[in-house]
Every structure is written in C-alpha cells, then in structure tokens.
Amino acid sequence: MKNFFLIFQLLLTVTFAIAQKQLPYQNAKLPIEQRVKDILTRMTVEEKAGQLNQLNGGVFTGPAVNDNGQQQKMQLAKEGKVGSMLNVIGTTETRAIQQIAMQSRLGIPLLFAYDVIHGYKTIFPIPLAEACSWDLKQMSINASIAASEASAAGIHWTFAPMCDVSNDPRWGRVMEGAGEDPYYGALVAAARVKGFQGNLNDNKHLMACVKHFAAYGAVEAGREYNQVDISRVLLWNKYLPPYKAAVDAGAATVMNAFNVFEGVPVSGSKYLVTDILRKKWGFDGFLVSDWASFKEMIAHGYAADEKDAALKAFEAGSEMDMESQVTIKYLAELVKEGKVAIKQVDAAVSKILYYKFKLGLFDDPYKYCNVERENNEIFTLENRSVARKAAQASIVLLKNRNKVLPVASDKKVALVGFFANSADDLLDFWIAQGKASEAVTLYDGLKNKYANISFSNGYLPDCTTNDSLIAAAVAQAATAEVVFVNIGISGIYGGEERSLAYPQISDGQIQLLKALKKIGKPIVALVSSGRPLILTEAEPMVDAIVQCWILGTEQGNAIADIVSGEYNPSGKTVMSFPYAIGQIPVYYNHFNTGRPDSTNGNLAWNSRYRDIPNEPLYPFGFGLSYSTFKYSDFNISKTVIKKTDKLNVQVTVTNTSNRDGEEVVQLYIRDYAASVIRPVKELKGFQKILLKPGEQQKVNFVLTAKELSFFDAAGSRVLEPGKFSVFVGGSSKDVQQLDVHLIK
Ligand code: GLC
C-alpha cells in the first residue's frame, strides 16, 4: 500500500515536474530518498559504475597505478563515469572540474575528497600528539576548524579519522592514530568524527571517513603495508572498538585497509565488510577503498586479474574504488554476465547519491566553491591560537630532574639542534595545505620567550655530527645557564610509508649529548618525532625530557610556552616508550603469560629478557607536570557485585604543589579469569581535572557490565563472574588497586 502511494506521489510529481521541465531528482522540495530513487531509475549501468569510481586529481598520495592522464580523467568525468575526485584543492580547481562533471548526461556532481588529517592550512598537532592531551572536546574543536578551512576550499570529504590502534613505533602511521588503547581510541575516534561532520547540514563541515578498516595498525614488524595476522579475539577486543565508535558517531564513510585479515585482503573480506560493518554494526554510509587496494588484491595473490579484483571487491561488499579503475572497467560487464546483482550496485550507488543530495550538491554543485570564505576563513589568527592551545596540551613532560624546568625567560639559554631551525623538518607527510614556511620553528618560538638565546646546529640534517659541529655547540652552550637540545627525527618521517627499523635517537645526537654533558650545565632535551623513540641512552645524560611530537603550525610557540612555564604541561603519553628496540611491541595492556615476570621471587623461568627489563622506559598514561598530585581515599562501593550492579569508584586527588595544575586521573580494570585471557590492565575511564595549589577533588567513576565485559571470537559481548581488580592513578603503572568479585 505504502509503495502504491509512493509510486502515485512520484507519478504526480513527475507530471508536475515535466510541466515545470524539472525532473523529480532535481526537485529540492522532494525527500532525498525519493530523489535518489528517481535518478537511479534514469542511470545506465555504466553511469552507476561511474559513481563508484574515484580518481586522483592532483598530488599523488599513492603509487601511479594506471596510465590515465588528467585529460582522460576529465573525459571520464564528462561522460558521468567519475563519482569523486581526491586531491583536487581550492575553489577554482574544484569549480572547474565540477563544471566538467555537470556536463554529463544527468549532471551528477562530484564529491571532492582530501586527507585533512590534522588541519587543512592551520596545522594542528598530529593526532597521536593531540590524543596525549586527553581533551576530547578540544580534539573535536580542532577537527571542526580543519573542516571549516577545508570546506572553504571546495572540499566535501576528509579521509579521517584514522582509527588504527597500534603499539609499534616502527610504523610511521602511529602518528595518525590515538595510540595503543582501544577504549581511549574509540572515544577519540567519535570526538573527531563529530568535529569533522557536525550535522553535515552546512557547508562548513566534511564527511568523515573511518580508516583503515580494519587492523592496519597490526602490520607485522611495523613494516608498512605488511602482513597482518591476528586472532578474531584480538580483532574484536583490541582493534575494532575505535572503528565501531566512529561508525556509531555517524561517520558517512569507511575506508578499506591495505592489509589482509585471515589471509583475505580487507577489500575482499566479506567477514569484515559485510558481516561486521554492515550486518553486525548496521553501517549505512558507503565504503571507499584505500589507494588502489581493489587492484592490489592481485599483488596480494587473492585476485587473478583486474576483473576478478573488481568482482571480489564487490562480492565482499566494498564499494567505491579509489584510483585503481577496475570497477569502472569491469562492473558493467560483471552485471551483464550476472556475476554482480544490479540490486547490489544500486544499493552502493544510492548511498553515494544520498550524500551528494544531503550536502546540497545537486541543488548547488558549487556550494563549497565560495571564494569569499576561501579568502577570509582559512589560516586565521583565531585558528592559529586554537592550534597553539592544542599543541600546548599535547606535549608530554617525561623527565624533570631537580625541577630544571620551567626556565625563567630572563635566563641565558643555548639552543642546540639542526631541526630546531629547520622548517622543512618541522611537519609531517599529512600536512595538507600547511606550509612549513608558515609554521613557527622551535628556535623562533624560543626567541619569542628568551631575549638571551644562542643557536647552533650540533648535528647535520641526517642526524650525524662531526667534531666542528660539536665544538661549536659546546662553546656556545658553555656560556649559557641552561641548554635546550632538540633531538629526534625529522617530521618527514611521520606518516605513510615511513617505517623505521631503528626508531631511536641517532648516534650523532648521542655523541652531541655526551659532549654537552661534560660542560655541566642543565640540559633539557626537546624531542621532535611523530612516534615514541628509544630514549634510553639519552635519558641519563639530560636533566629533562620534553616529548614535543610534531605539533603543527604553532609548534615553536607551544614548546616555548611549556619550557618557560607559561603553560604547565598536562599531557600523558598514549603510546609506551620502549626501553629497547628488541622490546617492540611493548604496551601496557599486555597479557600475563603463564610465567609472568618475577612471580616466583627469582628471575629464572619467567617471561623476560636476560638483557633488558620487560617494562618500557615510559608507560602508557605517563606524563609529568610542574605540579605534583597525591591520590588518597581510594574506595569502591562494593567488594561483591552482580552483573546488573553499578560499581562506584572514588579517589581523592590533591594538588600538593604551589601552582595550578592539570592531572589525568585514570581508571583501569583487570579480569583475572575469563573464557579468553584478558590483559593485565585495561583503561576504562579517565578524567582530566584542574586543581589549584592545595586543592582536593573527589574523582568519581562508575563501572558497569559494559566496562567489565569483553568480546568473544564471534564478536559477542561476554561478562563472566570472577575476581576483578580496579586501579586508579596518574599512569598505567603508578596506580592503587582494590579487588572486587563479580557473582552470577
Ligand atoms: C593513502 C592512505 C590513506 C589516504 C589515501 C588517499 O594511501 O593509505 O590513508 O587517505 O591513500 O590519500
């Protein structure tokens, strides 16, 4: 009956529209679903395949995989055989290409996509650094500013947030994520989706893209694009939660990952794409492949040829094909051969068309091509001040022996370190339209704070050094009261295809530190990197260590704000800092093993290394402040709970210092005996609080069945009776513990 009225209404509208010379899908007054339905009936199979075809239009963010030049791509767009372009930037260029697409038979507008990972032109701290702020609201704001700037430049869709959990600093892409914890990664993912998308009802937000689905962060040995081989229990408990949270936050799209799961490339994995994403999670947006990941199923050894790749991708439920063009080449043929059901094609195409209608592009294809916005709303002073604030909160103070920090601005300081004065090494691979030349270097930032400052390189761009560089640095440092040494790696090693087998401080920089240490001045190491580096050899030679990450446009100012004391560091690392390379991967939420370290009072027969400790140099959740905090009166409401109970957890935190300070109070649990083993700790809550000197605050948490449960191999939540521990503290290591028993 309902269909009858729908069809009747449609007929009425068609009649009316013909009179108006306007087709239903062109009628902005009609519901989107109706407009999608109408245009779909008018499309050929080739045009439908076109909507599933995304082509690169500008700078390459992947290898060249087809011989189509720009000319051919524009011809395809004119024929209605392109649904989206990526890497086309700016109102002029997007308008020009949109005009070409609007010449197609049905005038279906393109979606323009871009990697707005941590800012468009105002560059924010890398997501890994942002996550160390533990300020979800701020991360959402940062994403919304990035969206506002990118949408002012003609962009509709960002390929962010990256939701890949990872604990391997050999992998360059850890910089794009939120570290090693799934619970926190899920909260960050949702916050960023909401920031990017808003309600998608204005042209100041972007469609988000949950990537890289799934488990790309588990690449073996941290080697880019490498094999992933994990169990379903680990997939469900460690890797999937952030993707799920981002989907639940309403993300418009999801991106396939490059890797395989259970021997099947993700683009062809029905288990991941259809069974989990579509059926179990009810994702109703659309999927886009990662760069040529459909075609790469051939190289993986899963597809026989391009046509087989197109078929296997579609059979799995994957949809839009980024850059490989196997879909536009073979989908129509596969439909005609009856190998792909047109119903499935229509379902995929409908979702893409839905978002084009929702963004208003059918009614105004140039809605985002607003030159006035582009000229006035990008890289504003206001946006930069927000970026500076975000950067301050992202910095992690790892060591501060004898309170050498903060350093008063009237001190005579020396700054040593090539990177501190090298804009080109400041930013990472994913800087979108950010310009290193527009970013504040560490030297610039410190000069803004310290009138009496000198600078020397200390090492070369490749992090090696030589006697004359060291001599110059030593001579200059000898005349200073405090020495700042910028060590680490260039920002260009942050991002895709930047795996490092040795994520550590270089020999040259160690040599420099040794020489500087001999002069007996306080040394503050300022570490620049898009990943945790091995700091073990440097640590004893310096009095303070500030993990500065890659902080974007306001990097230098934010670091200067910290070391001068203007901002009291509040960051806590979301990735463990390994003690040695041999330890990698090392992470806080590890399993106990059958012979945990030092259980039998002596070391023999324990799960350990003979040459290093099991513990990382700095654990997940760790970060110092210029303030100090005391945890007391830790209590839980019950020691025996039922599955339906809520467990109230409370701890009193006191600021025992003489200055305002922020503390991230963390809550962890442990499930001692379960049908699949559980980690020795799992983050299940946190609160970032600000306390005045001497101020106390009772911090309350509530634990429910959800936090105490886990996933079985089938992805079902399981809550089992038994002993649990509850931990609270200022890091995953420095905690107090109480036990509770869950009964049936
Ligand atoms: C790249 C990355 C992905 C990015 C895409 C488009 O290869 O894996 O994260 O969004 O291609 O640039």
PDB file of N, CA and C and ligand atoms in Angstrom, residues 54 56 59-63 86-87 114-115 117 158-160 162 164 173 176 209 211-212 216 224-225 255-256 258 289-292 322 429-430 496, ligand 1:
ATOM      1  N   GLN A  54      36.499   6.605  -8.079  1.00  0.00           N
ATOM      2  CA  GLN A  54      37.131   7.816  -7.526  1.00  0.00           C
ATOM      3  C   GLN A  54      38.532   7.942  -8.116  1.00  0.00           C
ATOM      4  N   ASN A  56      42.229  10.257  -8.701  1.00  0.00           N
ATOM      5  CA  ASN A  56      43.120  11.255  -8.131  1.00  0.00           C
ATOM      6  C   ASN A  56      43.244  12.420  -9.108  1.00  0.00           C
ATOM      7  N   VAL A  59      48.047  16.081  -6.432  1.00  0.00           N
ATOM      8  CA  VAL A  59      49.263  15.488  -5.886  1.00  0.00           C
ATOM      9  C   VAL A  59      49.000  14.014  -5.569  1.00  0.00           C
ATOM     10  N   PHE A  60      50.007  13.178  -5.837  1.00  0.00           N
ATOM     11  CA  PHE A  60      49.816  11.736  -5.615  1.00  0.00           C
ATOM     12  C   PHE A  60      50.018  11.399  -4.144  1.00  0.00           C
ATOM     13  N   THR A  61      49.049  10.658  -3.582  1.00  0.00           N
ATOM     14  CA  THR A  61      49.251  10.157  -2.215  1.00  0.00           C
ATOM     15  C   THR A  61      49.307   8.633  -2.259  1.00  0.00           C
ATOM     16  N   GLY A  62      49.794   8.150  -3.402  1.00  0.00           N
ATOM     17  CA  GLY A  62      49.981   6.716  -3.593  1.00  0.00           C
ATOM     18  C   GLY A  62      50.673   6.496  -4.926  1.00  0.00           C
ATOM     19  N   PRO A  63      51.040   5.262  -5.248  1.00  0.00           N
ATOM     20  CA  PRO A  63      51.775   4.985  -6.486  1.00  0.00           C
ATOM     21  C   PRO A  63      50.865   5.141  -7.708  1.00  0.00           C
ATOM     22  N   LEU A  86      39.876  12.946  -5.658  1.00  0.00           N
ATOM     23  CA  LEU A  86      40.616  13.293  -4.438  1.00  0.00           C
ATOM     24  C   LEU A  86      41.826  14.139  -4.823  1.00  0.00           C
ATOM     25  N   ASN A  87      42.286  14.887  -3.856  1.00  0.00           N
ATOM     26  CA  ASN A  87      43.486  15.717  -4.023  1.00  0.00           C
ATOM     27  C   ASN A  87      43.299  16.829  -5.040  1.00  0.00           C
ATOM     28  N   TYR A 114      39.798  14.840   0.401  1.00  0.00           N
ATOM     29  CA  TYR A 114      41.185  15.232   0.674  1.00  0.00           C
ATOM     30  C   TYR A 114      41.587  14.715   2.049  1.00  0.00           C
ATOM     31  N   ASP A 115      42.872  14.458   2.219  1.00  0.00           N
ATOM     32  CA  ASP A 115      43.366  13.993   3.523  1.00  0.00           C
ATOM     33  C   ASP A 115      43.566  15.170   4.474  1.00  0.00           C
ATOM     34  N   ILE A 117      44.001  15.510   7.748  1.00  0.00           N
ATOM     35  CA  ILE A 117      44.261  14.589   8.864  1.00  0.00           C
ATOM     36  C   ILE A 117      44.386  15.346  10.179  1.00  0.00           C
ATOM     37  N   THR A 158      36.707  14.323   4.086  1.00  0.00           N
ATOM     38  CA  THR A 158      38.087  14.077   4.507  1.00  0.00           C
ATOM     39  C   THR A 158      38.296  12.595   4.759  1.00  0.00           C
ATOM     40  N   PHE A 159      39.506  12.145   4.517  1.00  0.00           N
ATOM     41  CA  PHE A 159      39.844  10.745   4.814  1.00  0.00           C
ATOM     42  C   PHE A 159      40.414  10.694   6.234  1.00  0.00           C
ATOM     43  N   ALA A 160      39.544  10.950   7.163  1.00  0.00           N
ATOM     44  CA  ALA A 160      39.915  10.962   8.595  1.00  0.00           C
ATOM     45  C   ALA A 160      38.616  10.800   9.387  1.00  0.00           C
ATOM     46  N   MET A 162      41.730   8.530  11.279  1.00  0.00           N
ATOM     47  CA  MET A 162      42.411   7.233  11.260  1.00  0.00           C
ATOM     48  C   MET A 162      42.210   6.611  12.635  1.00  0.00           C
ATOM     49  N   ASP A 164      43.228   3.386  13.603  1.00  0.00           N
ATOM     50  CA  ASP A 164      44.008   2.152  13.739  1.00  0.00           C
ATOM     51  C   ASP A 164      44.758   2.119  15.063  1.00  0.00           C
ATOM     52  N   ARG A 173      52.866   5.368  10.661  1.00  0.00           N
ATOM     53  CA  ARG A 173      51.497   5.888  10.724  1.00  0.00           C
ATOM     54  C   ARG A 173      50.936   5.933  12.146  1.00  0.00           C
ATOM     55  N   GLU A 176      49.159   9.067  13.118  1.00  0.00           N
ATOM     56  CA  GLU A 176      47.801   9.432  12.672  1.00  0.00           C
ATOM     57  C   GLU A 176      46.719   8.954  13.632  1.00  0.00           C
ATOM     58  N   CYS A 209      35.649   9.887   7.333  1.00  0.00           N
ATOM     59  CA  CYS A 209      35.958   8.563   6.767  1.00  0.00           C
ATOM     60  C   CYS A 209      36.712   7.747   7.796  1.00  0.00           C
ATOM     61  N   LYS A 211      38.996   5.144   9.015  1.00  0.00           N
ATOM     62  CA  LYS A 211      40.035   4.351   8.362  1.00  0.00           C
ATOM     63  C   LYS A 211      41.054   3.882   9.369  1.00  0.00           C
ATOM     64  N   HIS A 212      41.796   2.788   8.992  1.00  0.00           N
ATOM     65  CA  HIS A 212      41.667   1.990   7.774  1.00  0.00           C
ATOM     66  C   HIS A 212      41.077   0.667   8.222  1.00  0.00           C
ATOM     67  N   TYR A 216      44.827  -2.287  10.400  1.00  0.00           N
ATOM     68  CA  TYR A 216      46.050  -1.895   9.673  1.00  0.00           C
ATOM     69  C   TYR A 216      47.186  -1.631  10.662  1.00  0.00           C
ATOM     70  N   GLU A 224      55.544  -1.117   6.803  1.00  0.00           N
ATOM     71  CA  GLU A 224      54.410  -0.564   6.075  1.00  0.00           C
ATOM     72  C   GLU A 224      53.849  -1.567   5.083  1.00  0.00           C
ATOM     73  N   TYR A 225      52.521  -1.626   5.002  1.00  0.00           N
ATOM     74  CA  TYR A 225      51.791  -2.481   4.053  1.00  0.00           C
ATOM     75  C   TYR A 225      52.070  -3.969   4.281  1.00  0.00           C
ATOM     76  N   MET A 255      36.862   3.508   5.075  1.00  0.00           N
ATOM     77  CA  MET A 255      37.876   3.166   4.085  1.00  0.00           C
ATOM     78  C   MET A 255      38.464   1.796   4.365  1.00  0.00           C
ATOM     79  N   ASN A 256      38.527   0.975   3.283  1.00  0.00           N
ATOM     80  CA  ASN A 256      39.179  -0.334   3.396  1.00  0.00           C
ATOM     81  C   ASN A 256      40.655  -0.145   3.729  1.00  0.00           C
ATOM     82  N   PHE A 258      44.723  -1.607   3.575  1.00  0.00           N
ATOM     83  CA  PHE A 258      45.555  -2.291   2.581  1.00  0.00           C
ATOM     84  C   PHE A 258      45.803  -3.750   2.944  1.00  0.00           C
ATOM     85  N   SER A 289      37.656   2.452  -1.149  1.00  0.00           N
ATOM     86  CA  SER A 289      38.871   1.642  -0.963  1.00  0.00           C
ATOM     87  C   SER A 289      40.008   2.558  -0.568  1.00  0.00           C
ATOM     88  N   ASP A 290      41.079   1.968  -0.035  1.00  0.00           N
ATOM     89  CA  ASP A 290      42.269   2.791   0.078  1.00  0.00           C
ATOM     90  C   ASP A 290      42.882   2.810  -1.316  1.00  0.00           C
ATOM     91  N   TRP A 291      43.921   3.592  -1.475  1.00  0.00           N
ATOM     92  CA  TRP A 291      44.504   3.832  -2.796  1.00  0.00           C
ATOM     93  C   TRP A 291      44.803   2.531  -3.543  1.00  0.00           C
ATOM     94  N   ALA A 292      43.970   2.246  -4.551  1.00  0.00           N
ATOM     95  CA  ALA A 292      44.168   1.087  -5.439  1.00  0.00           C
ATOM     96  C   ALA A 292      44.112  -0.250  -4.711  1.00  0.00           C
ATOM     97  N   MET A 322      39.006   3.678  -5.198  1.00  0.00           N
ATOM     98  CA  MET A 322      39.931   4.803  -5.285  1.00  0.00           C
ATOM     99  C   MET A 322      41.059   4.466  -6.226  1.00  0.00           C
ATOM    100  N   PHE A 429      54.091  14.153   6.779  1.00  0.00           N
ATOM    101  CA  PHE A 429      53.615  13.866   5.431  1.00  0.00           C
ATOM    102  C   PHE A 429      52.200  14.395   5.219  1.00  0.00           C
ATOM    103  N   TRP A 430      51.379  14.328   6.267  1.00  0.00           N
ATOM    104  CA  TRP A 430      49.956  14.686   6.122  1.00  0.00           C
ATOM    105  C   TRP A 430      49.708  16.131   6.546  1.00  0.00           C
ATOM    106  N   GLU A 496      52.657   7.889   6.213  1.00  0.00           N
ATOM    107  CA  GLU A 496      52.599   6.642   5.437  1.00  0.00           C
ATOM    108  C   GLU A 496      53.931   6.346   4.764  1.00  0.00           C
TER     109      GLU A 496
HETATM  110  C1  GLC B   1      46.794   6.630   1.128  1.00  0.00           C
HETATM  111  C2  GLC B   1      46.478   6.300   2.570  1.00  0.00           C
HETATM  112  C3  GLC B   1      45.119   6.748   3.004  1.00  0.00           C
HETATM  113  C4  GLC B   1      44.760   8.025   2.282  1.00  0.00           C
HETATM  114  C5  GLC B   1      44.601   7.673   0.813  1.00  0.00           C
HETATM  115  C6  GLC B   1      44.315   8.915  -0.035  1.00  0.00           C
HETATM  116  O1  GLC B   1      47.472   5.561   0.538  1.00  0.00           O
HETATM  117  O2  GLC B   1      46.635   4.944   2.957  1.00  0.00           O
HETATM  118  O3  GLC B   1      45.143   6.910   4.427  1.00  0.00           O
HETATM  119  O4  GLC B   1      43.556   8.564   2.793  1.00  0.00           O
HETATM  120  O5  GLC B   1      45.721   6.993   0.288  1.00  0.00           O
HETATM  121  O6  GLC B   1      45.372   9.789   0.028  1.00  0.00           O
END
